[in-house]
Coordinates of C-alpha atoms in Angstrom, one line a residue:
Chain A
X1061 CA 9.4 36.6 -22.8
X1062 CA 5.8 37.0 -23.6
X1063 CA 2.9 35.1 -22.1
X1064 CA 0.7 33.3 -21.7
X1065 CA 2.6 31.5 -18.9
X1066 CA 1.9 28.2 -17.3
X1067 CA 2.8 27.6 -13.7
X1068 CA 3.8 24.2 -12.2
X1069 CA 4.3 23.7 -8.5
X1070 CA 5.6 20.6 -6.9
X1071 CA 5.5 20.4 -3.1
X1072 CA 6.9 17.3 -1.6
X1073 CA 8.1 16.2 1.8
X1074 CA 11.4 18.1 1.7
X1075 CA 11.3 20.6 -1.1
X1076 CA 8.9 22.9 -2.9
X1077 CA 9.6 23.6 -6.6
X1078 CA 8.1 26.1 -8.9
X1079 CA 8.5 26.5 -12.6
X1080 CA 7.0 29.0 -15.0
X1081 CA 7.0 28.1 -18.7
X1082 CA 6.1 30.2 -21.7
X1083 CA 4.0 29.3 -24.7
X1084 CA 6.9 27.5 -26.3
X1085 CA 7.4 25.4 -23.1
X1086 CA 10.7 27.0 -22.3
X1087 CA 11.5 27.6 -18.6
X1088 CA 11.1 31.3 -17.8
X1089 CA 11.5 31.0 -14.0
X1090 CA 12.4 28.2 -11.6
X1091 CA 12.5 28.2 -7.8
X1092 CA 13.7 25.4 -5.5
X1093 CA 13.4 25.8 -1.7
X1094 CA 13.1 23.7 1.4
X1095 CA 9.7 23.0 2.8
X1096 CA 10.9 22.8 6.5
X1097 CA 7.7 21.2 7.6
X1098 CA 5.4 24.0 6.3
X1099 CA 4.3 23.1 2.7
X1100 CA 1.8 25.9 2.3
X1101 CA 4.2 28.6 3.5
X1102 CA 6.9 27.2 1.1
X1103 CA 4.5 27.3 -1.8
X1104 CA 3.5 30.8 -1.0
X1105 CA 7.1 31.9 -0.6
X1106 CA 7.9 30.4 -4.0
X1107 CA 5.0 32.2 -5.6
X1108 CA 6.1 35.4 -4.0
X1109 CA 9.6 34.9 -5.5
X1110 CA 8.0 34.5 -8.9
X1111 CA 6.0 37.6 -8.5
X1112 CA 9.1 39.6 -7.5
X1113 CA 11.0 38.3 -10.4
X1114 CA 8.3 38.7 -13.0
X1115 CA 5.6 41.1 -11.7
X1116 CA 3.9 41.4 -15.1
X1117 CA 3.5 37.6 -15.8
X1118 CA -0.1 36.6 -16.5
X1119 CA -0.9 33.0 -15.7
X1120 CA -3.0 31.0 -18.1
X1121 CA -2.9 27.8 -16.2
X1122 CA -1.6 26.2 -13.0
X1123 CA -0.6 22.5 -12.3
X1124 CA 0.1 21.1 -8.9
X1125 CA 1.9 17.9 -8.0
X1126 CA 3.9 16.3 -5.2
X1127 CA 2.5 14.8 -2.0
X1128 CA 1.0 18.1 -0.9
X1129 CA -0.6 18.7 -4.3
X1130 CA -4.2 18.7 -3.0
X1131 CA -3.4 21.1 -0.2
X1132 CA -1.5 23.5 -2.6
X1133 CA -4.1 23.2 -5.3
X1134 CA -6.9 24.2 -2.9
X1135 CA -4.9 27.1 -1.4
X1136 CA -3.5 28.6 -4.7
X1137 CA -6.1 27.4 -7.1
X1138 CA -4.9 24.8 -9.7
X1139 CA -6.3 23.6 -13.0
X1140 CA -4.5 20.3 -13.1
X1141 CA -3.7 18.2 -10.1
X1142 CA -1.4 15.3 -11.0
X1143 CA 0.5 12.6 -9.2
X1144 CA 4.2 13.0 -9.1
X1145 CA 5.1 9.9 -11.0
X1146 CA 3.1 11.1 -14.1
X1147 CA 4.4 14.7 -13.7
X1148 CA 8.0 13.6 -13.5
X1149 CA 7.7 11.3 -16.4
X1150 CA 6.0 14.1 -18.5
X1151 CA 9.0 16.4 -17.8
X1152 CA 11.6 13.7 -18.5
X1153 CA 10.0 12.8 -21.8
X1154 CA 9.7 16.5 -22.7
X1155 CA 13.4 17.2 -21.9
X1156 CA 14.7 13.9 -23.3
X1157 CA 12.3 12.2 -25.7
X1158 CA 14.8 9.3 -26.1
X1159 CA 14.6 8.4 -22.4
X1160 CA 13.9 4.8 -21.6
X1161 CA 14.2 5.0 -17.9
X1162 CA 13.7 7.7 -15.3
X1163 CA 15.3 7.6 -11.8
X1164 CA 13.7 10.1 -9.5
X1165 CA 15.0 10.4 -6.0
X1166 CA 13.5 13.0 -3.7
X1167 CA 13.3 13.6 0.0
X1168 CA 11.4 10.6 1.0
X1169 CA 10.5 8.9 -2.2
X1170 CA 12.5 7.1 -4.8
X1171 CA 11.0 6.0 -8.0
X1172 CA 11.9 4.3 -11.2
X1173 CA 9.7 4.8 -14.3
X1174 CA 10.1 2.7 -17.4
X1175 CA 9.3 4.6 -20.6
X1176 CA 9.0 3.1 -24.1
X1177 CA 8.1 5.2 -27.1
X1178 CA 7.5 8.3 -24.9
X1179 CA 4.9 6.5 -22.8
X1180 CA 5.1 5.3 -19.2
X1181 CA 4.8 1.5 -19.3
X1182 CA 5.9 0.6 -15.7
X1183 CA 7.0 2.2 -12.5
X1184 CA 7.9 1.4 -8.9
X1185 CA 8.2 3.4 -5.8
X1186 CA 10.2 2.7 -2.6
X1187 CA 8.1 1.0 0.0
X1188 CA 7.8 1.8 3.7
X1189 CA 11.5 2.7 3.9
X1190 CA 13.4 5.9 3.4
X1191 CA 16.8 4.2 3.0
X1192 CA 18.2 5.5 -0.2
X1193 CA 16.4 8.8 -0.3
X1194 CA 17.4 12.4 0.2
X1195 CA 16.4 12.5 3.9
X1196 CA 19.0 9.9 4.7
X1197 CA 21.8 11.8 2.9
X1198 CA 20.6 14.9 4.7
X1199 CA 20.8 13.2 8.1
X1200 CA 24.3 11.9 7.4
X1201 CA 25.6 15.2 6.3
X1202 CA 24.2 16.7 9.5
X1203 CA 25.8 14.0 11.6
X1204 CA 29.2 14.7 9.9
X1205 CA 28.6 18.5 10.4
X1206 CA 28.9 19.2 6.7
X1207 CA 26.4 20.7 4.2
X1208 CA 24.8 18.4 1.7
X1209 CA 26.8 20.3 -1.0
X1210 CA 30.0 19.5 0.8
X1211 CA 29.0 15.9 1.1
X1212 CA 28.5 15.8 -2.7
X1213 CA 31.9 17.4 -3.3
X1214 CA 33.7 15.2 -0.9
X1215 CA 32.3 12.0 -2.3
X1216 CA 33.8 12.4 -5.8
X1217 CA 37.2 13.0 -4.3
X1218 CA 37.3 9.4 -3.0
X1219 CA 39.4 6.9 -4.8
X1220 CA 38.8 4.0 -2.4
X1221 CA 35.2 4.0 -1.3
X1222 CA 34.5 2.3 2.0
X1223 CA 32.1 -0.6 1.9
X1224 CA 28.9 0.4 3.7
X1225 CA 25.9 -1.8 4.4
X1226 CA 23.1 0.0 2.7
X1227 CA 20.1 -2.3 3.3
X1228 CA 18.8 -0.2 6.2
X1229 CA 19.3 3.4 7.2
X1230 CA 19.9 2.4 10.8
X1231 CA 22.4 -0.2 10.0
X1232 CA 24.1 1.9 7.4
X1233 CA 24.6 4.6 10.0
X1234 CA 26.1 2.3 12.6
X1235 CA 28.3 0.8 9.9
X1236 CA 29.5 4.3 8.9
X1237 CA 30.2 5.2 12.5
X1238 CA 32.2 1.9 12.9
X1239 CA 34.2 2.7 9.7
X1240 CA 34.9 6.2 10.8
X1241 CA 36.1 5.0 14.3
X1242 CA 38.6 2.6 12.7
X1243 CA 40.1 5.3 10.6
X1244 CA 38.5 5.4 7.2
X1245 CA 38.7 8.8 5.5
X1246 CA 35.6 10.9 5.3
X1247 CA 35.4 11.1 1.5
X1248 CA 35.7 7.4 1.3
X1249 CA 32.9 6.9 3.7
X1250 CA 30.6 9.3 2.0
X1251 CA 31.3 7.8 -1.4
X1252 CA 30.7 4.4 0.1
X1253 CA 27.4 5.7 1.4
X1254 CA 26.4 6.9 -2.1
X1255 CA 27.3 3.5 -3.5
X1256 CA 25.3 1.8 -0.8
X1257 CA 22.3 4.0 -1.5
X1258 CA 22.5 3.4 -5.3
X1259 CA 22.8 -0.4 -4.8
X1260 CA 19.8 -0.2 -2.4
X1261 CA 17.8 1.6 -5.1
X1262 CA 18.8 -0.7 -7.9
X1263 CA 18.2 -3.8 -5.7
X1264 CA 14.9 -2.8 -4.1
X1265 CA 13.1 -0.2 -6.2
X1266 CA 14.3 -1.4 -9.6
X1267 CA 14.0 -5.1 -8.9
X1268 CA 12.2 -6.9 -11.8
X1269 CA 12.3 -3.7 -14.0
X1270 CA 14.0 -3.6 -17.4
X1271 CA 16.5 -0.8 -16.9
X1272 CA 17.6 0.4 -20.3
X1273 CA 19.6 3.5 -21.2
X1274 CA 19.3 6.4 -21.7
X1275 CA 18.5 6.8 -18.0
X1276 CA 17.4 10.2 -16.9
X1277 CA 18.3 11.0 -13.3
X1278 CA 16.2 13.8 -11.6
X1279 CA 14.9 14.9 -8.2
X1280 CA 16.8 16.6 -5.4
X1281 CA 19.3 13.7 -5.0
X1282 CA 20.3 14.0 -8.7
X1283 CA 22.3 17.1 -7.7
X1284 CA 24.6 14.9 -5.7
X1285 CA 27.8 14.2 -7.6
X1286 CA 28.5 11.2 -5.5
X1287 CA 25.1 9.6 -6.4
X1288 CA 25.7 10.4 -10.1
X1289 CA 29.1 8.7 -9.9
X1290 CA 27.7 5.8 -8.0
X1291 CA 25.0 5.0 -10.5
X1292 CA 27.4 5.5 -13.4
X1293 CA 29.8 2.9 -11.8
X1294 CA 27.1 0.4 -10.9
X1295 CA 25.3 0.6 -14.3
X1296 CA 28.4 1.1 -16.4
X1297 CA 26.8 4.0 -18.2
X1298 CA 26.5 7.7 -17.7
X1299 CA 23.1 9.0 -16.6
X1300 CA 21.4 11.9 -18.3
X1301 CA 21.0 14.8 -16.0
X1302 CA 18.3 17.2 -17.4
X1303 CA 19.0 20.9 -17.3
X1304 CA 16.2 21.5 -14.7
X1305 CA 16.9 18.2 -12.8
X1306 CA 15.9 19.7 -9.4
X1307 CA 12.5 21.0 -10.5
X1308 CA 11.3 18.3 -12.9
X1309 CA 8.1 17.6 -11.0
X1310 CA 7.1 21.3 -11.3
X1311 CA 8.1 21.4 -14.9
X1312 CA 5.9 18.4 -15.6
X1313 CA 3.0 20.0 -13.8
X1314 CA 3.5 23.2 -15.8
X1315 CA 3.6 21.2 -19.1
X1316 CA 0.4 19.3 -18.0
X1317 CA -1.3 22.6 -17.3
X1318 CA -0.3 23.9 -20.7
X1319 CA -1.5 20.7 -22.3
X1320 CA -4.9 21.1 -20.5
X1321 CA -5.1 24.7 -21.8
X1322 CA -7.9 25.8 -19.4
X1323 CA -10.3 28.4 -20.9
X1324 CA -10.1 30.3 -17.6
X1325 CA -7.6 29.4 -14.9
X1326 CA -8.6 28.6 -11.4
X1327 CA -5.5 30.4 -10.1
X1328 CA -6.6 32.6 -7.2
X1329 CA -4.1 35.4 -7.9
X1330 CA -0.7 36.4 -6.6
X1331 CA -2.2 37.9 -3.4
X1332 CA -2.7 34.4 -2.1
X1333 CA 1.0 34.5 -1.1
X1334 CA 0.4 37.2 1.5
X1335 CA -2.8 35.8 3.0
X1336 CA -2.7 33.8 6.2
X1337 CA -4.0 30.5 4.7
X1338 CA -4.3 28.0 7.4
X1339 CA -5.4 24.4 8.0
X1340 CA -7.5 22.9 10.7
X1341 CA -8.9 19.4 11.2
X1342 CA -12.0 17.7 12.4
X1343 CA -12.9 14.1 13.1
X1344 CA -15.7 13.0 10.8
X1345 CA -18.3 11.1 12.9
X1346 CA -20.3 9.7 10.0
X1347 CA -19.0 6.2 10.4
X1348 CA -17.0 4.0 12.8
X1349 CA -13.7 4.9 11.0
X1350 CA -13.6 8.4 12.5
X1351 CA -11.3 9.8 9.9
X1352 CA -9.4 13.0 10.4
X1353 CA -10.4 15.5 7.7
X1354 CA -8.3 18.5 7.0
X1355 CA -9.9 21.9 6.1
X1356 CA -7.9 24.6 4.3
X1357 CA -9.1 27.9 5.5
X1358 CA -8.6 31.3 3.8
X1359 CA -10.0 34.4 5.5
X1360 CA -12.5 32.3 7.5
X1361 CA -13.7 30.4 4.4
X1362 CA -13.0 26.7 3.8
X1363 CA -11.4 26.6 0.3
X1364 CA -10.8 22.8 0.3
X1365 CA -10.9 19.6 2.3
X1366 CA -9.0 16.4 2.1
X1367 CA -8.7 13.1 4.0
X1368 CA -11.2 10.4 4.9
X1369 CA -11.2 6.9 3.6
X1370 CA -14.5 7.2 1.8
X1371 CA -13.3 10.2 -0.2
X1372 CA -16.5 12.2 0.2
X1373 CA -14.6 15.2 1.6
X1374 CA -12.1 15.3 -1.2
X1375 CA -11.9 18.8 -2.5
X1376 CA -15.2 19.9 -1.0
X1377 CA -15.2 23.6 -0.2
X1378 CA -17.7 25.8 1.6
X1379 CA -19.5 25.0 4.9
X1380 CA -19.8 21.5 6.1
Chain B
X1201 CA -13.5 -39.9 47.0
X1202 CA -14.1 -41.9 43.9
X1203 CA -17.8 -41.2 44.1
X1204 CA -17.1 -37.5 44.5
X1205 CA -14.9 -37.4 41.4
X1206 CA -17.3 -39.5 39.3
X1207 CA -20.2 -37.3 40.4
X1208 CA -18.2 -34.2 39.5
X1209 CA -17.2 -35.8 36.1
X1210 CA -20.8 -36.8 35.4
X1211 CA -22.2 -33.4 36.3
X1212 CA -19.6 -31.8 34.1
X1213 CA -20.6 -34.1 31.3
X1214 CA -24.2 -33.5 31.9
X1215 CA -23.6 -29.8 31.8
X1216 CA -22.0 -30.5 28.4
X1217 CA -25.1 -32.4 27.4
X1218 CA -27.4 -29.7 28.7
X1219 CA -29.1 -28.2 25.7
X1220 CA -28.8 -24.7 27.1
X1221 CA -25.1 -25.2 27.7
X1222 CA -24.2 -26.8 24.4
X1223 CA -26.1 -24.0 22.7
X1224 CA -24.4 -21.2 24.4
X1225 CA -23.1 -18.5 22.0
X1226 CA -19.9 -18.8 20.1
X1227 CA -17.7 -15.9 18.9
X1228 CA -16.7 -15.6 15.3
X1229 CA -14.0 -13.0 14.5
X1230 CA -14.8 -11.2 11.3
X1231 CA -11.2 -11.7 10.1
X1232 CA -8.8 -14.0 8.3
X1233 CA -10.5 -17.5 8.2
X1234 CA -14.0 -16.0 8.3
X1235 CA -13.4 -14.8 4.7
X1236 CA -11.9 -18.2 3.6
X1237 CA -15.2 -20.0 4.1
X1238 CA -17.8 -17.2 3.6
X1239 CA -21.2 -18.1 5.2
X1240 CA -20.0 -21.6 6.3
X1241 CA -19.7 -21.0 10.0
X1242 CA -22.8 -18.9 10.5
X1243 CA -24.9 -21.5 8.7
X1244 CA -23.2 -24.4 10.7
X1245 CA -23.8 -22.9 14.1
X1246 CA -27.3 -21.6 13.3
X1247 CA -28.3 -25.1 12.2
X1248 CA -27.2 -26.4 15.6
X1249 CA -29.1 -23.6 17.4
X1250 CA -25.9 -21.9 18.6
X1251 CA -26.1 -18.1 18.4
X1252 CA -23.1 -16.7 16.5
X1253 CA -21.5 -13.5 17.9
X1254 CA -19.6 -11.7 15.2
X1255 CA -17.0 -9.1 15.9
X1256 CA -17.7 -5.7 14.4
X1257 CA -16.2 -5.1 11.0
X1258 CA -12.6 -3.8 10.8
X1259 CA -12.4 0.0 11.3
X1260 CA -9.6 2.3 12.1
X1261 CA -9.7 1.5 15.8
X1262 CA -9.3 -2.3 15.0
X1263 CA -6.2 -1.5 13.0
X1264 CA -4.8 0.6 15.8
X1265 CA -5.6 -2.1 18.4
X1266 CA -4.0 -4.8 16.2
X1267 CA -0.8 -2.8 16.0
X1268 CA -0.7 -2.5 19.8
X1269 CA -1.5 -6.1 20.8
X1270 CA -0.2 -8.2 18.0
X1271 CA 3.3 -9.5 17.2
X1272 CA 5.1 -7.0 15.0
X1273 CA 6.3 -9.7 12.6
X1274 CA 2.8 -10.9 11.7
X1275 CA 1.2 -10.0 8.4
X1276 CA -1.7 -7.5 8.6
X1277 CA -4.5 -10.1 8.3
X1278 CA -3.1 -12.1 11.3
X1279 CA -2.7 -8.9 13.3
X1280 CA -6.3 -7.9 12.6
X1281 CA -7.5 -11.4 13.7
X1282 CA -5.9 -10.6 17.2
X1283 CA -7.8 -7.4 17.4
X1284 CA -11.1 -9.0 16.5
X1285 CA -10.5 -11.8 19.0
X1286 CA -9.8 -9.3 21.7
X1287 CA -13.1 -7.6 21.1
X1288 CA -14.9 -11.0 21.3
X1289 CA -13.2 -11.8 24.6
X1290 CA -15.5 -9.5 26.5
X1291 CA -18.6 -10.8 24.7
X1292 CA -18.4 -14.6 24.7
X1293 CA -16.8 -17.4 26.6
X1294 CA -15.9 -19.5 23.5
X1295 CA -14.6 -18.6 20.1
X1296 CA -14.1 -20.6 16.9
X1297 CA -10.5 -20.8 15.5
X1298 CA -10.2 -23.6 13.0
X1299 CA -6.9 -25.1 12.1
X1300 CA -6.9 -24.7 8.3
X1301 CA -4.4 -27.1 6.7
X1302 CA -6.0 -27.4 3.2
X1303 CA -9.1 -25.9 1.7
X1304 CA -9.1 -28.0 -1.4
X1305 CA -7.9 -31.5 -2.1
X1306 CA -4.4 -31.4 -3.7
X1307 CA -3.6 -28.0 -2.2
X1308 CA -2.3 -26.6 1.0
X1309 CA -3.1 -23.5 2.9
X1310 CA -0.8 -20.7 4.2
X1311 CA 1.2 -22.3 7.0
X1312 CA 0.3 -19.5 9.4
X1313 CA -3.3 -20.8 9.4
X1314 CA -2.2 -24.1 10.7
X1315 CA -0.8 -22.6 13.9
X1316 CA -3.7 -20.3 14.7
X1317 CA -5.6 -22.3 17.4
X1318 CA -2.3 -22.7 19.4
X1319 CA -1.3 -19.1 18.9
X1320 CA -4.7 -17.9 19.9
X1321 CA -4.9 -20.2 23.0
X1322 CA -1.5 -18.9 24.1
X1323 CA -2.4 -15.2 23.6
X1324 CA -5.9 -15.3 25.0
X1325 CA -5.4 -17.8 27.9
X1326 CA -8.1 -17.5 30.5
X1327 CA -10.3 -15.2 28.3
X1328 CA -12.2 -17.8 26.3
X1329 CA -12.3 -21.4 25.2
X1330 CA -10.9 -22.0 21.7
X1331 CA -13.2 -24.3 19.7
X1332 CA -11.3 -25.8 16.9
X1333 CA -11.2 -28.5 14.2
X1334 CA -8.6 -29.6 11.7
X1335 CA -9.8 -28.5 8.2
X1336 CA -7.7 -30.7 5.9
X1337 CA -9.3 -31.6 2.6
X1338 CA -6.4 -33.8 1.8
X1339 CA -7.3 -36.1 4.7
X1340 CA -11.0 -35.6 5.3
X1341 CA -13.7 -33.8 3.3
X1342 CA -15.1 -30.7 4.9
X1343 CA -18.6 -32.3 5.4
X1344 CA -17.1 -35.0 7.6
X1345 CA -14.9 -32.5 9.5
X1346 CA -17.9 -30.3 10.3
X1347 CA -20.0 -33.3 11.3
X1348 CA -17.1 -34.3 13.6
X1349 CA -17.1 -30.8 15.1
X1350 CA -20.8 -31.0 15.7
X1351 CA -20.4 -34.2 17.7
X1352 CA -17.4 -32.7 19.6
X1353 CA -19.7 -29.9 20.6
X1354 CA -22.2 -32.3 22.1
X1355 CA -24.7 -32.8 19.3
X1356 CA -25.8 -36.2 17.9
X1357 CA -24.8 -37.5 14.5
X1358 CA -28.0 -36.5 12.8
X1359 CA -27.9 -33.0 14.1
X1360 CA -24.2 -32.7 13.2
X1361 CA -24.6 -34.0 9.7
X1362 CA -27.6 -31.8 9.1
X1363 CA -25.6 -28.7 10.2
X1364 CA -22.6 -29.7 8.0
X1365 CA -24.9 -30.0 5.0
X1366 CA -26.4 -26.6 5.7
X1367 CA -23.0 -25.1 6.1
X1368 CA -21.7 -26.5 2.8
X1369 CA -24.8 -25.2 1.0
X1370 CA -24.1 -21.7 2.3
X1371 CA -20.5 -21.9 1.2
X1372 CA -21.5 -23.1 -2.3
X1373 CA -23.9 -20.2 -2.5
X1374 CA -21.1 -17.7 -1.7
X1375 CA -18.9 -19.3 -4.3
X1376 CA -21.4 -19.3 -7.2
X1377 CA -20.8 -16.0 -9.0
X1378 CA -22.3 -14.2 -11.9
X1379 CA -20.4 -14.6 -15.2
X1380 CA -18.5 -11.4 -16.2
X1381 CA -20.3 -9.2 -18.6
X1382 CA -18.8 -8.9 -22.1
X1383 CA -20.2 -5.5 -22.8
X1384 CA -18.8 -2.0 -21.9
X1385 CA -15.2 -0.8 -21.6
X1386 CA -12.3 -2.9 -20.5
X1387 CA -12.3 -3.4 -16.7
X1388 CA -9.6 -3.6 -14.1
X1389 CA -9.4 -6.6 -11.7
X1390 CA -8.4 -6.4 -8.1
X1391 CA -6.9 -9.7 -6.8
X1392 CA -5.7 -10.8 -3.4
X1393 CA -6.3 -13.3 -0.7
X1394 CA -10.0 -13.4 0.3
X1395 CA -9.3 -12.0 3.8
X1396 CA -7.7 -8.9 2.1
X1397 CA -10.4 -8.5 -0.6
X1398 CA -13.5 -9.2 1.5
X1399 CA -12.5 -7.0 4.4
X1400 CA -14.0 -3.8 3.2
X1401 CA -11.7 -1.7 5.3
X1402 CA -8.7 -3.0 3.4
X1403 CA -10.0 -3.2 -0.2
X1404 CA -12.4 -0.3 -0.4
X1405 CA -9.9 2.5 -0.6
X1406 CA -8.7 0.9 -3.8
X1407 CA -12.2 0.4 -5.2
X1408 CA -13.3 3.9 -4.2
X1409 CA -10.2 5.5 -5.7
X1410 CA -10.6 3.7 -9.0
X1411 CA -14.3 4.8 -9.0
X1412 CA -13.2 8.4 -8.4
X1413 CA -10.8 8.1 -11.4
X1414 CA -13.8 6.9 -13.4
X1415 CA -12.4 3.4 -14.2
X1416 CA -14.4 0.2 -13.8
X1417 CA -12.9 -2.3 -11.5
X1418 CA -14.1 -5.7 -10.2
X1419 CA -13.0 -7.5 -7.1
X1420 CA -12.0 -11.1 -7.6
X1421 CA -14.9 -13.4 -6.7
X1422 CA -14.5 -15.8 -3.9
X1423 CA -13.6 -19.2 -5.3
X1424 CA -11.1 -22.1 -5.2
X1425 CA -8.8 -23.5 -7.8
X1426 CA -10.5 -25.9 -10.1
X1427 CA -7.7 -27.6 -12.0
X1428 CA -4.9 -30.0 -11.0
X1429 CA -2.1 -28.5 -8.9
X1430 CA -0.4 -25.5 -10.5
X1431 CA 3.2 -24.7 -9.8
X1432 CA 1.6 -23.1 -6.8
X1433 CA 0.2 -25.4 -4.2
X1434 CA -1.2 -22.7 -1.9
X1435 CA -4.9 -22.8 -2.5
X1436 CA -5.7 -19.1 -2.5
X1437 CA -2.6 -18.2 -4.6
X1438 CA -3.3 -21.0 -7.1
X1439 CA -6.9 -19.7 -7.4
X1440 CA -5.5 -16.3 -8.4
X1441 CA -3.1 -17.7 -10.9
X1442 CA -5.8 -19.8 -12.5
X1443 CA -8.0 -16.7 -12.9
X1444 CA -5.1 -14.6 -14.3
X1445 CA -4.3 -17.3 -16.8
X1446 CA -7.8 -17.2 -18.1
X1447 CA -8.0 -13.4 -18.4
X1448 CA -8.8 -12.0 -21.9
X1449 CA -6.5 -9.0 -22.7
X1450 CA -9.3 -7.6 -24.9
X1451 CA -11.5 -7.4 -21.8
X1452 CA -9.1 -6.7 -19.0
X1453 CA -7.5 -3.2 -18.7
X1454 CA -5.1 -4.2 -15.9
X1455 CA -4.7 -6.2 -12.7
X1456 CA -4.0 -4.8 -9.2
X1457 CA -2.9 -7.1 -6.5
X1458 CA -3.5 -6.3 -2.9
X1459 CA -0.8 -8.0 -0.9
X1460 CA 0.1 -7.9 2.8
X1461 CA 3.5 -6.8 3.8
X1462 CA 5.5 -9.9 4.9
X1463 CA 3.2 -12.4 3.0
X1464 CA 5.3 -15.4 2.2
X1465 CA 2.7 -16.9 -0.2
X1466 CA 2.6 -13.7 -2.2
X1467 CA 6.3 -13.3 -2.4
X1468 CA 6.5 -16.8 -3.9
X1469 CA 3.5 -16.4 -6.2
X1470 CA 4.1 -12.8 -7.3
X1471 CA 6.6 -13.6 -10.0
X1472 CA 4.1 -16.1 -11.5
X1473 CA 1.4 -13.5 -11.6
X1474 CA 3.8 -11.0 -13.2
X1475 CA 5.0 -13.4 -15.9
X1476 CA 1.5 -14.6 -16.7
X1477 CA 0.2 -11.1 -17.2
X1478 CA 3.3 -9.9 -19.0
X1479 CA 2.8 -12.7 -21.5
X1480 CA -0.8 -11.7 -22.0
X1481 CA 0.1 -8.0 -22.3
X1482 CA -2.0 -7.0 -19.3
X1483 CA -0.5 -4.3 -17.1
X1484 CA 0.0 -5.4 -13.5
X1485 CA 0.7 -3.6 -10.2
X1486 CA 1.0 -4.9 -6.6
X1487 CA -0.1 -2.7 -3.7
X1488 CA 1.2 -3.6 -0.3
X1489 CA -1.0 -3.4 2.8
X1490 CA 0.5 -2.5 6.0
X1491 CA -0.8 -1.1 9.3
X1492 CA 1.1 2.1 8.5
X1493 CA -0.1 2.4 4.9
X1494 CA -1.3 5.9 4.2
X1495 CA -3.8 6.7 1.4
X1496 CA -1.4 9.2 -0.2
X1497 CA 1.0 6.5 -1.5
X1498 CA -2.0 4.4 -2.6
X1499 CA -3.5 7.4 -4.5
X1500 CA -0.3 8.2 -6.2
X1501 CA 0.3 4.6 -7.3
X1502 CA -3.2 4.1 -8.6
X1503 CA -3.3 7.4 -10.4
X1504 CA 0.0 6.7 -12.1
X1505 CA -1.0 3.2 -13.0
X1506 CA -4.2 4.4 -14.7
X1507 CA -2.3 7.3 -16.4
X1508 CA 0.2 4.9 -17.8
X1509 CA -2.5 2.6 -19.2
X1510 CA -4.4 5.5 -20.7
X1511 CA -1.1 6.7 -22.2
X1512 CA -0.5 3.4 -23.8
X1513 CA -3.9 2.9 -25.4

């Protein structure tokens, strides 16, 4: 495929996703990897994978999204920095223009976005609680000593899902242990868990929202067959799973970069993947709030800052 | 023996009548009820010649302290009050904590406000004296409540009534607001209880973020409901609903509500706000304040809210 190419990168709490699209907006390369607590390293590794796969690719624009978007944008150089709700919606509308609702469940976030006539009209995000997100499924898979993929496969084998209290992660876990100790089968427990999580999402995040089909399901958790089945059962309709459901945030960021069509990209070049880009912090003493400000440092030079309630440090590079 | 006690009693009473003693400083926490009657207490005590010691405005340290010393089940504004009171404990030997039952005739106040003097006495026993009065507009107008408080503090009727009048004048000045301008682009409106909106530490992140996005936003002016009781009888909630019902969709781009996690009034009133704005075609979003709230979630929500509105127009 010929360029120009647009890069989208979505670095969240759990995963870093990268998508490269061509001039016709088709996906030329996609990468999904775990962050493992080091968002910058994950972004650099994803970029290195892209370079290895397509060494000739010339980037015309870069979009960053996800909760680490400002960090990644400063380190790699980005033309568009977009919140993940808008980026995910953009990708969903692009892939499925008929979409009325988007469920996006990631590592620590779960969101519902209401779309009418290809425009976001309402949205909601989970609040102060990670029950019903990927992290919880991860933790339970670990506890059962199975991979998240095995959990997904096991769940759909169940024909009598166990009732699990899904209101709270802590209580769901103790309920699962109780059910396991009295002899419920593992596949029934994990499917019960998926149903509890889906009910929690519909009852908390989606409360007061007009959920209309077609519903597009994306984000890391959309790969889970048990979660797909759980939503389909509870909503009495099949959910639409986009082809690139795991990397929709990155796809959205790439599409937004393409739409912005920068005259000259701010991308700092592929060699940023090899550099030891680091972060450090300082306490701003300019007022009584004493905010912690993060500095992103590349070869001794501050390439960006973030943090601080007053926002004056936001994106500021160079010496203090 | 009897003489001894009567002497003791008289000397204590005399101390109470002693101008220096009745005019000793009083602490006023810059939290919760302070924002429900802006200017009132400062003017009242100044008129009586009592120096007012205000706690320092909420900062990050206040929030951290509040999280440590306050009951976990409280809403953020009540938690913050505890931290402000703790700061005053080392600076004064008496603190004002009114029992607010109603701020306007026909309405009632959040029930948490009714228990405050007792809760504060229990928590800060031995640290300071709690000066209090029942503020209940359904029973007694504020002017008479204040005059009564003046007398309770050892001042004569004339001094007390004069102070009450000065206090009400200050409150009225805070309530008088400029009419909204009709020119320029559509504006956003930030609503919430006065103690969430007027505490800069809580509301400024929203205002600054909106400014950084280049969208104009106004903070709901201080005020009280003007009309007969709404379906909502909580005064500050009814005030918000009244303002929302009068909004012009041609002038208002969207409404953002700043609500405290665990707020009972807001959980009851929220659906009324939502329905009212839906009928008017004005986008609405609620943001929840909590001692753990990070800016990242706030930024994402505000950016997406503004994006969705720009996408629609």
